[in-house]
Amino acid sequence: MTENNNLKELDSLYVANTYAKFPVEIAYGKGSFVWDNEGKKYIDMATGIAVNAFGVADEEWIKAVTDQMLKYQHTSNLYYTEPCVKLAKLLCEKTDMKKVFFCNSGAEANEGAIKAARKYAKEKHGADFYKIITLVNSFHGRTITTLAATGQDSFHNDFLPLTEGFLYAEAGNIEAIKNLIKENKTAAIMIEVVQGEGGVIALDKDYVKALYELCLENDILLICDEVQTGNGRTGMLYGYMNYEVMPDIVSTAKGIGGGLPIGAVMLGEKVKDVLTPGTHGSTFGGNPVCCAGAYNIMSRIDDALLNEVREKSSYIINELSKAKGIKSVTGMGLMLGLETEKDASQFIKECTDNGVLVIKAKNKVRLLPALNIPKEVLTEAIEVIKKVAQ
Ligand SMILES: *Cc1c(COP(=O)(O)O)cnc(C)c1O
């Protein structure tokens, strides 16, 4: 009997069926291009869901990662390691946050943020101050607690009961938050400044500022989930920097590692010392290879690059908001959502057939190109998208 080498069949036999996959087998890539196993070339406008910040197989990042790999790949958090400390220092210097806890994913970063907020509120206000308010249509992860934080019932239904203590407010409605705070002993409010999985929807500026002021007045912590919006994606280093607010806790993951799994919980002045020995941890957290790669990525997201991100964003918005078959363009920076006349899944299929990889967010087509996508490659992708839209 010959061995079955059909990847699609083997995947459906052996890999848990948790993802609706596109029928594309990625073989290799370079920068903003990837090739499938049949040699077909695509422009990558999805970057592994905002992960490959500098595209695929970026030389500088590979060097940073492999240099560290040749020294040692892991030690545990029982010893001091340079990549972890260097990255934490860089993040604090760039954000004015004070300390960083490292972990491996967005959900784990949000778990850490929630734990830090609960412990702070317990010590400051009492054990019954544990409620956390999140927004309707938010997405914060898939663990039982971050599912509870996620304000979308459709994610909850099969996994009840979830972690207790989460309340949901309609985004944009400051009165709704005020009422929740009045009636509930609240530790924190957690937001994505641009709701990603919820359909690439940016929160209103005045609303976020009002939220921030409400938090200050009531000693409620503001947590920004910057897993997707972080690390240059919105045209600022972190999404909240578009809003003139200062969160107490920032969680991030996705793009920070440039393709390796790493998450971070950045702790501001109020909460910097709330996590003490034994209260939190993660075996792989601060892994030296991931941190060395992330340090390379984070040190390259400078003002010049952010400026480029904003320019490319304006270009895309200008081109697509007037394009036939596109009803609206939402989002910020290089995190954009297209409301299309065609069904989004059909639209994505046609883009894929025409050599452009894009993904979905709710009923929208989502664009998440590499931060350094060359302008001429971006132009080529936008022309395909315009053609498909008609
Ligand atoms: C992707 C995402 C998460 C979950 O991140 P994982 O690394 O998949 O656990 C959490 N919050 C937001 C805003 C995200 O976009």
Short mmCIF file of C-alpha atoms and ligand atoms in Angstrom, two decimals:
data_model
loop_
_atom_site.label_atom_id
_atom_site.label_comp_id
_atom_site.label_asym_id
_atom_site.label_seq_id
_atom_site.Cartn_x
_atom_site.Cartn_y
_atom_site.Cartn_z
CA MET A 1 0.00 0.00 0.00
CA THR A 2 1.33 3.43 -0.86
CA GLU A 3 1.52 6.02 1.88
CA ASN A 4 -1.04 8.82 1.83
CA ASN A 5 0.80 12.07 1.22
CA ASN A 6 -2.29 14.18 0.67
CA LEU A 7 -1.89 16.88 3.29
CA LYS A 8 -5.52 17.95 3.20
CA GLU A 9 -6.73 14.39 3.81
CA LEU A 10 -4.16 13.77 6.54
CA ASP A 11 -5.06 17.04 8.23
CA SER A 12 -8.72 16.12 8.31
CA LEU A 13 -7.82 12.69 9.71
CA TYR A 14 -5.38 13.74 12.42
CA VAL A 15 -5.68 17.45 13.26
CA ALA A 16 -8.51 18.60 15.50
CA ASN A 17 -11.16 20.13 13.33
CA THR A 18 -11.19 23.60 14.94
CA TYR A 19 -10.48 25.76 11.89
CA ALA A 20 -12.35 26.41 8.68
CA LYS A 21 -9.31 26.26 6.40
CA PHE A 22 -8.77 27.76 2.97
CA PRO A 23 -7.73 25.13 0.41
CA VAL A 24 -4.16 26.44 0.21
CA GLU A 25 -1.01 24.61 1.33
CA ILE A 26 1.75 27.11 2.08
CA ALA A 27 5.15 25.81 1.02
CA TYR A 28 7.45 28.79 1.57
CA GLY A 29 7.56 32.56 1.50
CA LYS A 30 9.64 35.69 1.44
CA GLY A 31 8.58 39.12 2.67
CA SER A 32 5.03 39.79 1.54
CA PHE A 33 4.92 36.84 -0.86
CA VAL A 34 4.09 33.23 -0.13
CA TRP A 35 4.00 30.27 -2.50
CA ASP A 36 1.80 27.20 -2.28
CA ASN A 37 2.84 23.60 -2.87
CA GLU A 38 1.93 23.91 -6.56
CA GLY A 39 4.19 26.92 -7.05
CA LYS A 40 1.41 29.48 -7.15
CA LYS A 41 2.48 32.87 -5.78
CA TYR A 42 0.31 34.98 -3.46
CA ILE A 43 0.58 38.45 -1.94
CA ASP A 44 0.13 37.93 1.77
CA MET A 45 -2.35 40.49 3.05
CA ALA A 46 -3.12 38.46 6.18
CA THR A 47 0.35 37.79 7.72
CA GLY A 48 -0.83 34.80 9.74
CA ILE A 49 -3.46 37.04 11.44
CA ALA A 50 -1.29 40.09 12.15
CA VAL A 51 1.63 37.96 13.33
CA ASN A 52 4.36 38.23 10.70
CA ALA A 53 4.92 41.95 11.30
CA PHE A 54 7.89 42.09 8.90
CA GLY A 55 6.60 39.44 6.54
CA VAL A 56 7.83 35.91 6.00
CA ALA A 57 11.42 34.80 6.58
CA ASP A 58 12.69 38.30 7.33
CA GLU A 59 16.51 38.16 7.29
CA GLU A 60 17.20 40.38 10.29
CA TRP A 61 14.66 38.62 12.46
CA ILE A 62 15.97 35.18 11.40
CA LYS A 63 19.47 36.26 12.40
CA ALA A 64 18.31 37.49 15.82
CA VAL A 65 16.43 34.24 16.42
CA THR A 66 19.13 31.88 15.17
CA ASP A 67 21.93 33.73 16.99
CA GLN A 68 20.05 33.13 20.22
CA MET A 69 19.18 29.55 19.25
CA LEU A 70 22.89 28.80 18.94
CA LYS A 71 23.53 30.06 22.50
CA TYR A 72 20.68 28.38 24.37
CA GLN A 73 17.01 27.86 23.58
CA HIS A 74 15.48 27.82 27.06
CA THR A 75 16.45 28.00 30.72
CA SER A 76 13.18 28.44 32.72
CA ASN A 77 12.41 31.55 34.71
CA LEU A 78 14.54 30.35 37.60
CA TYR A 79 17.61 31.95 36.02
CA TYR A 80 18.37 35.38 34.58
CA THR A 81 18.41 35.65 30.80
CA GLU A 82 19.45 38.62 28.69
CA PRO A 83 16.84 38.56 25.86
CA CYS A 84 13.94 38.68 28.32
CA VAL A 85 15.38 41.61 30.29
CA LYS A 86 16.34 43.54 27.16
CA LEU A 87 12.87 43.15 25.68
CA ALA A 88 11.11 44.16 28.92
CA LYS A 89 13.29 47.28 29.19
CA LEU A 90 12.65 48.22 25.56
CA LEU A 91 8.87 47.81 25.95
CA CYS A 92 8.83 49.93 29.11
CA GLU A 93 10.94 52.65 27.50
CA LYS A 94 8.69 52.77 24.45
CA THR A 95 5.40 52.84 26.37
CA ASP A 96 6.09 54.29 29.80
CA MET A 97 4.68 51.13 31.33
CA LYS A 98 6.75 49.93 34.29
CA LYS A 99 7.11 46.15 34.26
CA VAL A 100 6.38 43.27 31.90
CA PHE A 101 5.20 39.70 32.42
CA PHE A 102 5.92 37.41 29.47
CA CYS A 103 3.80 34.48 28.32
CA ASN A 104 3.00 32.67 25.07
CA SER A 105 -0.22 33.91 23.52
CA GLY A 106 -2.88 36.57 23.48
CA ALA A 107 -5.30 34.62 25.63
CA GLU A 108 -2.56 33.97 28.18
CA ALA A 109 -1.63 37.67 28.20
CA ASN A 110 -5.27 38.56 28.89
CA GLU A 111 -5.41 35.94 31.67
CA GLY A 112 -2.39 37.64 33.22
CA ALA A 113 -3.99 41.08 32.83
CA ILE A 114 -7.19 39.85 34.49
CA LYS A 115 -5.27 38.24 37.37
CA ALA A 116 -3.24 41.42 37.94
CA ALA A 117 -6.43 43.53 37.94
CA ARG A 118 -8.25 41.25 40.36
CA LYS A 119 -5.31 41.12 42.76
CA TYR A 120 -4.86 44.90 42.66
CA ALA A 121 -8.55 45.55 43.33
CA LYS A 122 -8.69 42.96 46.12
CA GLU A 123 -5.72 44.48 47.90
CA LYS A 124 -6.85 48.06 47.34
CA HIS A 125 -10.63 47.85 47.69
CA GLY A 126 -11.51 44.40 49.04
CA ALA A 127 -12.15 40.87 47.78
CA ASP A 128 -15.63 41.69 46.45
CA PHE A 129 -14.23 44.21 43.93
CA TYR A 130 -13.62 41.69 41.19
CA LYS A 131 -16.02 42.59 38.39
CA ILE A 132 -14.49 43.32 35.00
CA ILE A 133 -16.43 45.18 32.33
CA THR A 134 -15.78 44.35 28.68
CA LEU A 135 -17.59 45.44 25.53
CA VAL A 136 -20.27 43.75 23.49
CA ASN A 137 -18.72 42.30 20.31
CA SER A 138 -15.23 42.13 21.86
CA PHE A 139 -12.81 39.25 21.48
CA HIS A 140 -10.28 38.43 24.19
CA GLY A 141 -9.36 34.77 23.65
CA ARG A 142 -10.53 31.19 23.97
CA THR A 143 -9.64 30.03 27.46
CA ILE A 144 -12.59 29.70 29.81
CA THR A 145 -11.82 33.06 31.43
CA THR A 146 -10.99 35.00 28.27
CA LEU A 147 -14.12 33.53 26.66
CA ALA A 148 -16.03 34.98 29.60
CA ALA A 149 -14.35 38.31 28.84
CA THR A 150 -15.35 38.02 25.18
CA GLY A 151 -18.64 39.85 24.70
CA GLN A 152 -20.12 37.51 22.11
CA ASP A 153 -22.57 34.79 23.19
CA SER A 154 -21.87 32.68 20.13
CA PHE A 155 -18.42 31.84 21.54
CA HIS A 156 -19.83 30.96 24.97
CA ASN A 157 -22.71 28.59 24.40
CA ASP A 158 -20.94 25.23 24.26
CA PHE A 159 -18.67 25.85 27.24
CA LEU A 160 -20.79 27.00 30.14
CA PRO A 161 -20.29 27.71 32.95
CA LEU A 162 -17.57 30.27 32.30
CA THR A 163 -15.50 32.17 34.84
CA GLU A 164 -17.75 34.43 36.84
CA GLY A 165 -17.39 38.19 37.17
CA PHE A 166 -17.63 39.66 33.68
CA LEU A 167 -20.12 42.31 32.62
CA TYR A 168 -20.72 43.61 29.11
CA ALA A 169 -21.44 47.12 27.93
CA GLU A 170 -22.45 48.29 24.49
CA ALA A 171 -19.44 49.93 22.79
CA GLY A 172 -19.77 53.69 22.43
CA ASN A 173 -22.36 54.05 25.19
CA ILE A 174 -20.70 55.75 28.16
CA GLU A 175 -23.94 55.82 30.17
CA ALA A 176 -24.09 52.03 30.03
CA ILE A 177 -20.65 51.83 31.65
CA LYS A 178 -21.55 54.44 34.25
CA ASN A 179 -24.61 52.41 35.24
CA LEU A 180 -22.62 49.18 35.49
CA ILE A 181 -20.00 50.85 37.67
CA LYS A 182 -22.67 52.28 39.97
CA GLU A 183 -24.24 48.88 40.52
CA ASN A 184 -21.15 46.65 40.58
CA LYS A 185 -17.90 46.57 42.51
CA THR A 186 -15.64 46.95 39.50
CA ALA A 187 -11.94 46.11 39.27
CA ALA A 188 -11.31 46.96 35.63
CA ILE A 189 -12.63 47.86 32.21
CA MET A 190 -11.05 45.96 29.34
CA ILE A 191 -11.23 47.14 25.73
CA GLU A 192 -9.76 46.64 22.27
CA VAL A 193 -9.48 50.16 20.78
CA VAL A 194 -10.16 48.53 17.43
CA GLN A 195 -12.36 45.47 17.76
CA GLY A 196 -10.60 43.00 15.48
CA GLU A 197 -12.46 39.70 15.40
CA GLY A 198 -15.66 41.68 15.98
CA GLY A 199 -15.41 43.21 12.50
CA VAL A 200 -12.48 45.69 12.54
CA ILE A 201 -14.37 48.48 14.28
CA ALA A 202 -12.47 51.37 15.85
CA LEU A 203 -13.91 52.77 19.07
CA ASP A 204 -14.88 56.42 19.08
CA LYS A 205 -12.17 58.78 20.40
CA ASP A 206 -14.38 60.74 22.80
CA TYR A 207 -15.81 57.51 24.14
CA VAL A 208 -12.40 56.03 24.95
CA LYS A 209 -11.29 59.27 26.59
CA ALA A 210 -14.46 59.35 28.68
CA LEU A 211 -13.85 55.73 29.69
CA TYR A 212 -10.33 56.62 30.73
CA GLU A 213 -11.52 59.53 32.85
CA LEU A 214 -14.17 57.37 34.45
CA CYS A 215 -11.47 54.85 35.34
CA LEU A 216 -9.26 57.56 36.87
CA GLU A 217 -12.10 59.01 38.95
CA ASN A 218 -13.13 55.64 40.33
CA ASP A 219 -9.73 53.92 40.65
CA ILE A 220 -10.85 51.34 38.13
CA LEU A 221 -8.06 49.86 36.02
CA LEU A 222 -8.11 50.39 32.28
CA ILE A 223 -6.88 47.30 30.44
CA CYS A 224 -6.14 47.61 26.73
CA ASP A 225 -6.14 44.32 24.88
CA GLU A 226 -3.54 45.14 22.24
CA VAL A 227 -3.07 41.59 21.04
CA GLN A 228 -4.06 42.56 17.50
CA THR A 229 -3.88 46.38 17.59
CA GLY A 230 -0.43 46.43 19.17
CA ASN A 231 3.09 46.55 17.84
CA GLY A 232 2.61 49.10 15.08
CA ARG A 233 -0.52 47.63 13.54
CA THR A 234 -2.70 50.75 13.88
CA GLY A 235 0.00 53.19 12.80
CA MET A 236 1.03 53.93 16.38
CA LEU A 237 3.18 51.61 18.48
CA TYR A 238 0.11 50.62 20.51
CA GLY A 239 -3.48 51.30 19.53
CA TYR A 240 -4.27 53.28 22.68
CA MET A 241 -1.68 55.86 21.59
CA ASN A 242 -4.20 57.03 18.97
CA TYR A 243 -6.58 57.95 21.80
CA GLU A 244 -4.67 60.17 24.24
CA VAL A 245 -5.23 57.75 27.12
CA MET A 246 -2.86 55.83 29.38
CA PRO A 247 -3.97 52.32 30.29
CA ASP A 248 -2.93 50.64 33.54
CA ILE A 249 -2.40 47.29 31.86
CA VAL A 250 -1.62 46.48 28.23
CA SER A 251 -1.76 42.93 26.95
CA THR A 252 -0.21 42.01 23.64
CA ALA A 253 0.87 39.04 21.51
CA LYS A 254 0.46 38.32 17.76
CA GLY A 255 2.83 40.75 15.97
CA ILE A 256 5.28 41.27 18.81
CA GLY A 257 7.04 37.97 18.13
CA GLY A 258 7.28 38.42 14.37
CA GLY A 259 6.09 34.82 14.01
CA LEU A 260 7.17 33.08 17.19
CA PRO A 261 4.72 32.56 20.07
CA ILE A 262 5.09 35.23 22.72
CA GLY A 263 2.66 37.32 24.72
CA ALA A 264 3.27 40.15 27.14
CA VAL A 265 1.38 41.83 29.95
CA MET A 266 2.67 45.36 30.47
CA LEU A 267 2.00 46.74 33.92
CA GLY A 268 1.68 50.45 34.64
CA GLU A 269 2.59 52.36 37.79
CA LYS A 270 -0.43 51.26 39.85
CA VAL A 271 -0.02 47.56 39.23
CA LYS A 272 3.68 47.12 38.54
CA ASP A 273 4.33 45.18 41.77
CA VAL A 274 1.01 43.43 42.18
CA LEU A 275 2.22 40.10 40.80
CA THR A 276 4.61 38.63 43.37
CA PRO A 277 6.58 35.34 43.51
CA GLY A 278 4.26 32.38 43.29
CA THR A 279 1.18 34.36 42.20
CA HIS A 280 1.68 33.95 38.47
CA GLY A 281 4.03 32.25 36.04
CA SER A 282 4.53 30.48 32.74
CA THR A 283 7.16 27.85 31.96
CA PHE A 284 7.86 29.14 28.46
CA GLY A 285 7.19 32.79 29.35
CA GLY A 286 10.13 34.98 28.37
CA ASN A 287 11.62 32.23 26.27
CA PRO A 288 15.00 33.55 25.07
CA VAL A 289 14.51 32.67 21.39
CA CYS A 290 11.07 34.31 21.27
CA CYS A 291 12.34 37.33 23.20
CA ALA A 292 15.37 37.75 20.94
CA GLY A 293 13.07 37.73 17.90
CA ALA A 294 10.61 40.11 19.57
CA TYR A 295 13.42 42.48 20.54
CA ASN A 296 14.46 42.67 16.91
CA ILE A 297 10.87 43.35 15.82
CA MET A 298 10.15 45.94 18.50
CA SER A 299 13.39 47.83 17.97
CA ARG A 300 12.53 48.21 14.26
CA ILE A 301 9.03 49.61 14.78
CA ASP A 302 10.25 53.21 14.85
CA ASP A 303 8.68 56.54 13.87
CA ALA A 304 9.71 56.17 10.24
CA LEU A 305 8.04 52.76 9.94
CA LEU A 306 4.91 53.95 11.78
CA ASN A 307 4.71 56.87 9.42
CA GLU A 308 4.88 54.45 6.50
CA VAL A 309 2.11 52.36 8.06
CA ARG A 310 -0.10 55.45 8.27
CA GLU A 311 0.68 56.46 4.68
CA LYS A 312 -0.09 53.00 3.34
CA SER A 313 -3.27 52.99 5.40
CA SER A 314 -4.43 56.29 3.84
CA TYR A 315 -3.60 54.94 0.41
CA ILE A 316 -5.70 51.78 0.95
CA ILE A 317 -8.61 53.72 2.45
CA ASN A 318 -8.55 56.23 -0.43
CA GLU A 319 -8.43 53.54 -3.09
CA LEU A 320 -11.00 51.20 -1.61
CA SER A 321 -13.57 53.53 -0.07
CA LYS A 322 -14.41 54.82 -3.54
CA ALA A 323 -14.11 51.43 -5.25
CA LYS A 324 -17.14 49.86 -6.88
CA GLY A 325 -18.56 47.00 -4.79
CA ILE A 326 -17.03 48.15 -1.50
CA LYS A 327 -19.57 49.68 0.88
CA SER A 328 -17.23 50.80 3.63
CA VAL A 329 -13.65 50.60 4.90
CA THR A 330 -13.22 50.52 8.68
CA GLY A 331 -10.34 50.15 11.09
CA MET A 332 -7.03 51.88 11.52
CA GLY A 333 -3.50 51.66 10.17
CA LEU A 334 -2.88 48.32 8.48
CA MET A 335 -5.79 46.69 10.28
CA LEU A 336 -8.69 47.34 7.94
CA GLY A 337 -12.09 45.79 7.31
CA LEU A 338 -14.01 45.92 4.05
CA GLU A 339 -17.76 45.71 3.89
CA THR A 340 -18.30 44.27 0.44
CA GLU A 341 -21.35 43.94 -1.78
CA LYS A 342 -20.31 40.37 -2.51
CA ASP A 343 -20.52 37.87 0.32
CA ALA A 344 -17.23 38.08 2.28
CA SER A 345 -16.41 34.37 1.93
CA GLN A 346 -16.95 34.49 -1.82
CA PHE A 347 -14.87 37.68 -2.00
CA ILE A 348 -12.01 36.03 -0.11
CA LYS A 349 -12.15 32.98 -2.34
CA GLU A 350 -11.90 35.14 -5.45
CA CYS A 351 -8.98 37.10 -3.97
CA THR A 352 -7.23 33.82 -3.17
CA ASP A 353 -7.85 32.53 -6.71
CA ASN A 354 -6.34 35.78 -7.99
CA GLY A 355 -3.24 35.48 -5.82
CA VAL A 356 -4.07 37.68 -2.81
CA LEU A 357 -4.51 36.22 0.68
CA VAL A 358 -7.06 38.05 2.82
CA ILE A 359 -9.15 36.82 5.75
CA LYS A 360 -12.53 37.37 7.34
CA ALA A 361 -13.66 39.25 10.44
CA LYS A 362 -17.33 38.62 11.10
CA ASN A 363 -19.01 39.59 7.81
CA LYS A 364 -16.09 41.69 6.60
CA VAL A 365 -12.96 41.11 4.56
CA ARG A 366 -9.96 41.89 6.74
CA LEU A 367 -6.62 43.24 5.54
CA LEU A 368 -3.54 42.80 7.75
CA PRO A 369 -0.49 43.19 5.50
CA ALA A 370 3.07 43.25 6.79
CA LEU A 371 4.03 46.61 8.28
CA ASN A 372 6.87 46.84 5.76
CA ILE A 373 4.97 45.64 2.68
CA PRO A 374 6.60 47.39 -0.30
CA LYS A 375 4.34 50.02 -1.83
CA GLU A 376 4.38 48.41 -5.29
CA VAL A 377 3.34 45.05 -3.84
CA LEU A 378 0.56 46.70 -1.88
CA THR A 379 -0.61 48.49 -5.03
CA GLU A 380 -0.73 45.19 -6.89
CA ALA A 381 -2.84 43.63 -4.11
CA ILE A 382 -5.22 46.59 -3.99
CA GLU A 383 -5.74 46.39 -7.77
CA VAL A 384 -6.73 42.72 -7.40
CA ILE A 385 -9.08 43.55 -4.53
CA LYS A 386 -10.69 46.33 -6.60
CA LYS A 387 -11.17 43.96 -9.53
CA VAL A 388 -12.72 41.29 -7.30
CA ALA A 389 -15.01 43.88 -5.70
CA GLN A 390 -16.67 44.90 -8.98
C1 LIG B 1 -6.09 37.06 18.63
C2 LIG B 1 -6.60 37.80 19.80
C3 LIG B 1 -6.59 37.24 21.08
C4 LIG B 1 -6.18 35.81 21.34
O1 LIG B 1 -4.84 35.60 21.05
P1 LIG B 1 -4.27 34.09 21.00
O2 LIG B 1 -2.80 34.29 20.78
O3 LIG B 1 -4.96 33.42 19.87
O4 LIG B 1 -4.58 33.47 22.30
C5 LIG B 1 -7.01 38.02 22.14
N1 LIG B 1 -7.41 39.29 21.97
C6 LIG B 1 -7.42 39.86 20.73
C7 LIG B 1 -7.86 41.29 20.60
C8 LIG B 1 -7.03 39.14 19.62
O5 LIG B 1 -7.08 39.71 18.41
#
